PDB file of C-alpha atoms in Angstrom:
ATOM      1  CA  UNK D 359     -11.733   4.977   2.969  1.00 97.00           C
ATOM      2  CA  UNK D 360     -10.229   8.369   1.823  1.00 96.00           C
ATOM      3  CA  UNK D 361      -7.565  10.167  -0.125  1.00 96.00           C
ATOM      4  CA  UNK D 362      -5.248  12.717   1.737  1.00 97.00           C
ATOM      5  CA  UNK D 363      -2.165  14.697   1.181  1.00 97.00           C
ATOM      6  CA  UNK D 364       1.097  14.014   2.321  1.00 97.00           C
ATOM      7  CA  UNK D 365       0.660  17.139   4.880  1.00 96.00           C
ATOM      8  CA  UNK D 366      -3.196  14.978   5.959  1.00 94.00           C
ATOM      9  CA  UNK D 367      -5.308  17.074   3.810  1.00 96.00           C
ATOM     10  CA  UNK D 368      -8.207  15.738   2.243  1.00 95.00           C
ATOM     11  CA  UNK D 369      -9.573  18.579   0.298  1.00 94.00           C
ATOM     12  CA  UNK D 370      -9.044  21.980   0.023  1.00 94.00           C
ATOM     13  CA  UNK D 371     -12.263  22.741   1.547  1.00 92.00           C
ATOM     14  CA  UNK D 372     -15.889  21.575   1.634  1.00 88.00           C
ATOM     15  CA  UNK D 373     -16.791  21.775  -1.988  1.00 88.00           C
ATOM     16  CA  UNK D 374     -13.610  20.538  -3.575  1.00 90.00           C
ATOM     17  CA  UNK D 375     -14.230  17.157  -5.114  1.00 86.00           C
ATOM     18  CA  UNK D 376     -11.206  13.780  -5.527  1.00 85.00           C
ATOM     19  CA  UNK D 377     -10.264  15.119  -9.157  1.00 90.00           C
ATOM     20  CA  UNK D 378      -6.750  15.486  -7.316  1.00 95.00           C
ATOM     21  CA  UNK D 379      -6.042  11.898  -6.541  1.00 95.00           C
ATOM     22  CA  UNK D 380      -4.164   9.793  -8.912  1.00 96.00           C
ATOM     23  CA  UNK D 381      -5.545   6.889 -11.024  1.00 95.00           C
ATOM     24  CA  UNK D 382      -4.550   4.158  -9.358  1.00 97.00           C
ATOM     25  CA  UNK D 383      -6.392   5.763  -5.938  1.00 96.00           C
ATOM     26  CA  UNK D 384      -9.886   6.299  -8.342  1.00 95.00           C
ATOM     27  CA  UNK D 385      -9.306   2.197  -9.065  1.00 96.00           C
ATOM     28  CA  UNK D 386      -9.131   0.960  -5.447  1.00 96.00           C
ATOM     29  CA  UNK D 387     -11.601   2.970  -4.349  1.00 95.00           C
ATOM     30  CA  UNK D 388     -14.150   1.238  -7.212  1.00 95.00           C
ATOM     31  CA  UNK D 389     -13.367  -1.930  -6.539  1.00 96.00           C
ATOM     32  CA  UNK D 390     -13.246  -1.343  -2.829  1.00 96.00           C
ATOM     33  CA  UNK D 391     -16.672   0.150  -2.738  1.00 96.00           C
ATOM     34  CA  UNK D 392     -18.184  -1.893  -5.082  1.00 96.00           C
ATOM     35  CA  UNK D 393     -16.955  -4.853  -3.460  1.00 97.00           C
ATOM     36  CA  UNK D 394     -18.689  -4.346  -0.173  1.00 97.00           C
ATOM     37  CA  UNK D 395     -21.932  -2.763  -2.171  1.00 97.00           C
ATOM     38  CA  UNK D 396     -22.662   0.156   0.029  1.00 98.00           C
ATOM     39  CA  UNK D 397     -20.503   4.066   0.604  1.00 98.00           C
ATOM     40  CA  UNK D 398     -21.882   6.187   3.271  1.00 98.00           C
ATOM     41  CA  UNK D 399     -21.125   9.723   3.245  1.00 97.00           C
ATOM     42  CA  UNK D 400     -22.144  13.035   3.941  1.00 96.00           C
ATOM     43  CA  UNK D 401     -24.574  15.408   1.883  1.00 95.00           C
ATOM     44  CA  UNK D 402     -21.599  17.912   1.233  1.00 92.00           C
ATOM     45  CA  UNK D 403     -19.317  15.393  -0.018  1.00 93.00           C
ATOM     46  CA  UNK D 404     -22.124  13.968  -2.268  1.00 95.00           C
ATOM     47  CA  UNK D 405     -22.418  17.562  -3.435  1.00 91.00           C
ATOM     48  CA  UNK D 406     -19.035  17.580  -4.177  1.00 89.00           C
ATOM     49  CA  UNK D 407     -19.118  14.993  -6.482  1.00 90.00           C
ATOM     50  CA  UNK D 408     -22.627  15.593  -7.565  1.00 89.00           C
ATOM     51  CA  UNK D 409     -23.570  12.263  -8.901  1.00 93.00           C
ATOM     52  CA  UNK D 410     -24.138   8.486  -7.943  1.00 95.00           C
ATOM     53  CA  UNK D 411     -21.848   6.257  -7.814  1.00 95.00           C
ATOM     54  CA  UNK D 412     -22.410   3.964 -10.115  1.00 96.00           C
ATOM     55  CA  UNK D 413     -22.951  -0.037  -9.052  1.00 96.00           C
ATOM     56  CA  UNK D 414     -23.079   0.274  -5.418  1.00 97.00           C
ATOM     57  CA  UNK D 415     -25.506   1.740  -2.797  1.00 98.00           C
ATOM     58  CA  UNK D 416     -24.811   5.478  -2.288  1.00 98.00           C
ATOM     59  CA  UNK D 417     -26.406   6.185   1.656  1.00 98.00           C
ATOM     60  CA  UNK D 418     -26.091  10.067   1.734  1.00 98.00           C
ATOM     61  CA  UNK D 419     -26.470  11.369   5.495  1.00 98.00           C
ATOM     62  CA  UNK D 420     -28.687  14.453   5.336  1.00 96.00           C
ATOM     63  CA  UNK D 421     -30.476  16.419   8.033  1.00 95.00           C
ATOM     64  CA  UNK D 422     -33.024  17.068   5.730  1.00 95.00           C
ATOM     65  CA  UNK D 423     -33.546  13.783   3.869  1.00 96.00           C
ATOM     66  CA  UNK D 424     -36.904  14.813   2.812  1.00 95.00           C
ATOM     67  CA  UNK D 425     -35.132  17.581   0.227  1.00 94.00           C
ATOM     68  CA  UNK D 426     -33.813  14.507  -1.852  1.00 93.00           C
ATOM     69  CA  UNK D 427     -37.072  12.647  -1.981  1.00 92.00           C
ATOM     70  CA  UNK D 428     -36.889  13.359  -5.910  1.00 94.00           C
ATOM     71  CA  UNK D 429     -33.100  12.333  -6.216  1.00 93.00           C
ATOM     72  CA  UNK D 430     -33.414   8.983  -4.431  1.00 96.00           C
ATOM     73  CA  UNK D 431     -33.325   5.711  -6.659  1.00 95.00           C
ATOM     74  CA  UNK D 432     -33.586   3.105  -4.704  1.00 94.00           C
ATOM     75  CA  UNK D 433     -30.770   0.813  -4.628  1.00 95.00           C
ATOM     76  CA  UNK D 434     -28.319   3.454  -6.001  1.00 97.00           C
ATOM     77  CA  UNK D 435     -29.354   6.559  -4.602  1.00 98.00           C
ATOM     78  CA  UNK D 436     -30.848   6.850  -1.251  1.00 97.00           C
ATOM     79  CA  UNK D 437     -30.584   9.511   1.618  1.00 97.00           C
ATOM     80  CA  UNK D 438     -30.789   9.404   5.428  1.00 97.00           C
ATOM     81  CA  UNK D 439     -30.984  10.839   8.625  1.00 97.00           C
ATOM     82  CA  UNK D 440     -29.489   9.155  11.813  1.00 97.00           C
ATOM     83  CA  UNK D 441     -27.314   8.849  14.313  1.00 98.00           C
ATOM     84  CA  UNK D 442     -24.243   6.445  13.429  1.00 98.00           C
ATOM     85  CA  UNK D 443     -25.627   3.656  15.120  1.00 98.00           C
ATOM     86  CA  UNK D 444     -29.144   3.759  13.573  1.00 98.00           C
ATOM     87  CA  UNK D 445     -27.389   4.025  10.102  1.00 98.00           C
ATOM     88  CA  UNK D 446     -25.501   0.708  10.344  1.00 98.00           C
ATOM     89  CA  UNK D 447     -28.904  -0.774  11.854  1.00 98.00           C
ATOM     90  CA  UNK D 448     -30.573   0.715   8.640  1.00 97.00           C
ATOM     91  CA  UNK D 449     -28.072  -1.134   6.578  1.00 98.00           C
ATOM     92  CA  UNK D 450     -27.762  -4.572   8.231  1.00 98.00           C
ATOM     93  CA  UNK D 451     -31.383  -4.503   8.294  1.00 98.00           C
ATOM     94  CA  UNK D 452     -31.427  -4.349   4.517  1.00 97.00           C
ATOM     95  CA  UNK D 453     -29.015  -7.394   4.397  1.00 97.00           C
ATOM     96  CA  UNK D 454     -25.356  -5.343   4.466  1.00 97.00           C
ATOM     97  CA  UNK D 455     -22.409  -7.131   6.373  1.00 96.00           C
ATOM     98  CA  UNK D 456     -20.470  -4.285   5.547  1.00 97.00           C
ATOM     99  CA  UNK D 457     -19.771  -0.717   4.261  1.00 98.00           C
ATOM    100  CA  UNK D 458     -17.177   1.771   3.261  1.00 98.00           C
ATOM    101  CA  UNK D 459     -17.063   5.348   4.961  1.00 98.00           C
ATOM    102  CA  UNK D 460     -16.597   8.094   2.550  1.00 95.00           C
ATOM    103  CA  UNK D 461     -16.132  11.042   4.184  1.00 92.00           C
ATOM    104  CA  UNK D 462     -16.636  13.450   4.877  1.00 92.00           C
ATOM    105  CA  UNK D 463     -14.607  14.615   7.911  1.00 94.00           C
ATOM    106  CA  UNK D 464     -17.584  15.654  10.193  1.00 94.00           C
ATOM    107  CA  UNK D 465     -19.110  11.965   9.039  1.00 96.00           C
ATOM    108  CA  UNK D 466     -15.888  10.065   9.213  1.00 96.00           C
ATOM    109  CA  UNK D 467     -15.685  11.670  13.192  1.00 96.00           C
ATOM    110  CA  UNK D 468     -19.142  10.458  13.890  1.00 97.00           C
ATOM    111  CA  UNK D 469     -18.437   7.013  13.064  1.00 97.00           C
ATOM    112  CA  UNK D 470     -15.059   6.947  14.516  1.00 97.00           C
ATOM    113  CA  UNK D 471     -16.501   8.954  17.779  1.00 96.00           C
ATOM    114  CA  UNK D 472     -19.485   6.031  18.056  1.00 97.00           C
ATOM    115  CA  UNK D 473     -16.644   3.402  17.422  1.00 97.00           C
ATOM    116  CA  UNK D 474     -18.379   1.744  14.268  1.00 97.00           C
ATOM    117  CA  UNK D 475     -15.259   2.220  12.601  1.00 98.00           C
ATOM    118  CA  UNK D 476     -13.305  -1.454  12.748  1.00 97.00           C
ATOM    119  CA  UNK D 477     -10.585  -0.495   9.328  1.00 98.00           C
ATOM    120  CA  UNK D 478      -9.235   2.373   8.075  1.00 98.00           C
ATOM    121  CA  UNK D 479      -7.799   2.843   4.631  1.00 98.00           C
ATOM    122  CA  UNK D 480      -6.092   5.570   3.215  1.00 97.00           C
ATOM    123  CA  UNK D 481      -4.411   6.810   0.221  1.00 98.00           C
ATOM    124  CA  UNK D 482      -1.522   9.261   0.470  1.00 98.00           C
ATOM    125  CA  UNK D 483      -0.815  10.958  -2.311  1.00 98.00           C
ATOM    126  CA  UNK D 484       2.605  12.788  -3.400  1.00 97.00           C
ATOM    127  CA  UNK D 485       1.059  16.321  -2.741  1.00 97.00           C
ATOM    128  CA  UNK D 486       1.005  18.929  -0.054  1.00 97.00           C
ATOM    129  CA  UNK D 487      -1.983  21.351  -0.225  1.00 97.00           C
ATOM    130  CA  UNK D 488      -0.472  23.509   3.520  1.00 96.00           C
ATOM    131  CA  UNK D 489      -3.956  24.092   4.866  1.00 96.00           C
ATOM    132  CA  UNK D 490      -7.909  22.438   4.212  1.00 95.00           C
ATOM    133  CA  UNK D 491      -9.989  19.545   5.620  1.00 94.00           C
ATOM    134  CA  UNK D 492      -8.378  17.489   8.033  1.00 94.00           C
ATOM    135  CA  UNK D 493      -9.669  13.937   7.804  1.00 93.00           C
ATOM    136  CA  UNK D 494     -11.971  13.929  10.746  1.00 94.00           C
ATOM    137  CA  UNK D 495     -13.581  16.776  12.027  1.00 89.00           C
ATOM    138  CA  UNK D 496     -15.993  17.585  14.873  1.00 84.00           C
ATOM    139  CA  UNK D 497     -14.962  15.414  17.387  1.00 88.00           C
ATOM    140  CA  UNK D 498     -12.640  15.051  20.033  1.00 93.00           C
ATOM    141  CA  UNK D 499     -10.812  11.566  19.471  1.00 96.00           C
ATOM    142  CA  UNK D 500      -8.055   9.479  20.555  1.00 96.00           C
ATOM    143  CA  UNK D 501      -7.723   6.140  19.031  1.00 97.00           C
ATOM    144  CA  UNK D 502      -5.055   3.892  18.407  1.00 98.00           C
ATOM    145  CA  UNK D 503      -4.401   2.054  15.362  1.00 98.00           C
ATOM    146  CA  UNK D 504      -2.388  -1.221  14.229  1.00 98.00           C
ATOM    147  CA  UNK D 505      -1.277  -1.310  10.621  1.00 98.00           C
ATOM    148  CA  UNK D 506      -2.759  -4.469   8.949  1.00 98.00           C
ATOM    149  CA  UNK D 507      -1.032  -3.289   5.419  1.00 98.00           C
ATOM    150  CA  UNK D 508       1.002  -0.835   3.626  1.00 98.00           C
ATOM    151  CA  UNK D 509       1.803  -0.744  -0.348  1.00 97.00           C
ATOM    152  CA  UNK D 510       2.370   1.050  -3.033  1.00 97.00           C
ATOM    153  CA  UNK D 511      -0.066   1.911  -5.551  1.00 97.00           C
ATOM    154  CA  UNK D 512       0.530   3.679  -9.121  1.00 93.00           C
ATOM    155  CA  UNK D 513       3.586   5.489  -9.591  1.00 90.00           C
ATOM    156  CA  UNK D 514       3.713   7.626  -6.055  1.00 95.00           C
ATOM    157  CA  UNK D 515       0.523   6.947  -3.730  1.00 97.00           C
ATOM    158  CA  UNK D 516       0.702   4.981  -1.316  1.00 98.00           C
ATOM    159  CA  UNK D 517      -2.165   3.114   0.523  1.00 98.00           C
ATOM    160  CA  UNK D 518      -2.206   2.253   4.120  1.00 98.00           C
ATOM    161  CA  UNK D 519      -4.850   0.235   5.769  1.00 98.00           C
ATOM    162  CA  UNK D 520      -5.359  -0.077   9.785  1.00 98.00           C
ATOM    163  CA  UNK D 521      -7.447  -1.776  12.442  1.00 98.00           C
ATOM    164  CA  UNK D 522      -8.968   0.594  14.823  1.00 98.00           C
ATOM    165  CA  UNK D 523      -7.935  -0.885  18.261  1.00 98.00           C
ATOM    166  CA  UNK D 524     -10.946  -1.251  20.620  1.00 92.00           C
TER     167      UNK D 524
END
């Protein structure tokens, strides 16, 4: 699940946080996260928005995991190291059926590279930032999607959601 510019940006670069996005984004993305009680993302997008999440798992991918031992609260705070697939093995071990991707790119390319991707959903939002982050990055992909679902949300965004064709 991610935010991105009309032009495909999702941030500016690595250390710019969502403060862009529009309200009604911020909303779906609570209630989208919260709903499946898990967000995996990437150590510089967690330093981005430099805090839990509040009332869902936050899985933070680190290669040093270790350097966080005195962050980590279990059940709300928690970091990892792992490939893709030993991530979502982590997780279902612990009881998940599901989980939202949060970015960033080079984490939303792993998971789309190892094809443990099934949905995508995206926000576009009425803005055009003409260079940054793409939204996956690192890997060499080629995937097809199916739109499930597109609608408007808030006064200009717009919120697309697709199945990842195997």
């Amino acid at each position: 699940m991610m935010a991105m510019t009309a032009d495909g940006i999702i941030a500016k670069n690595s250390t710019q946080n969502a403060d862009w996005t529009s309200k009604a984004d911020k909303k779906a993305f609570i209630a989208e996260t919260k709903k499946h009680g898990v967000i995996i993302m990437g150590q510089t997008t967690f330093e981005a928005i430099g805090k839990a999440l509040p009332g869902r798992l936050n899985l933070i991918l680190s290669l040093t995991p270790e350097k966080f031992k005195e962050k980590e609260q279990p059940g709300l705070l928690e970091f990892a190291k792992g490939t893709p697939q030993e991530i979502i093995s982590l997780l279902e071990n612990r009881g998940f059926e599901s989980a939202i991707l949060g970015g960033g790119a080079k984490t939303n390319g792993m998971f789309l590279q190892a094809g443990l991707v099934d949905e995508i959903l995206i926000t576009v939002e009425p803005k055009i930032f003409g260079q940054g982050m793409n939204f996956t990055e690192g890997e060499d992909l080629d995937l097809n999607l199916e739109l499930i679902e597109a609608k408007k949300i808030g006064d200009n965004a717009v919120q697309l959601k697709y199945k990842v064709l195997k």
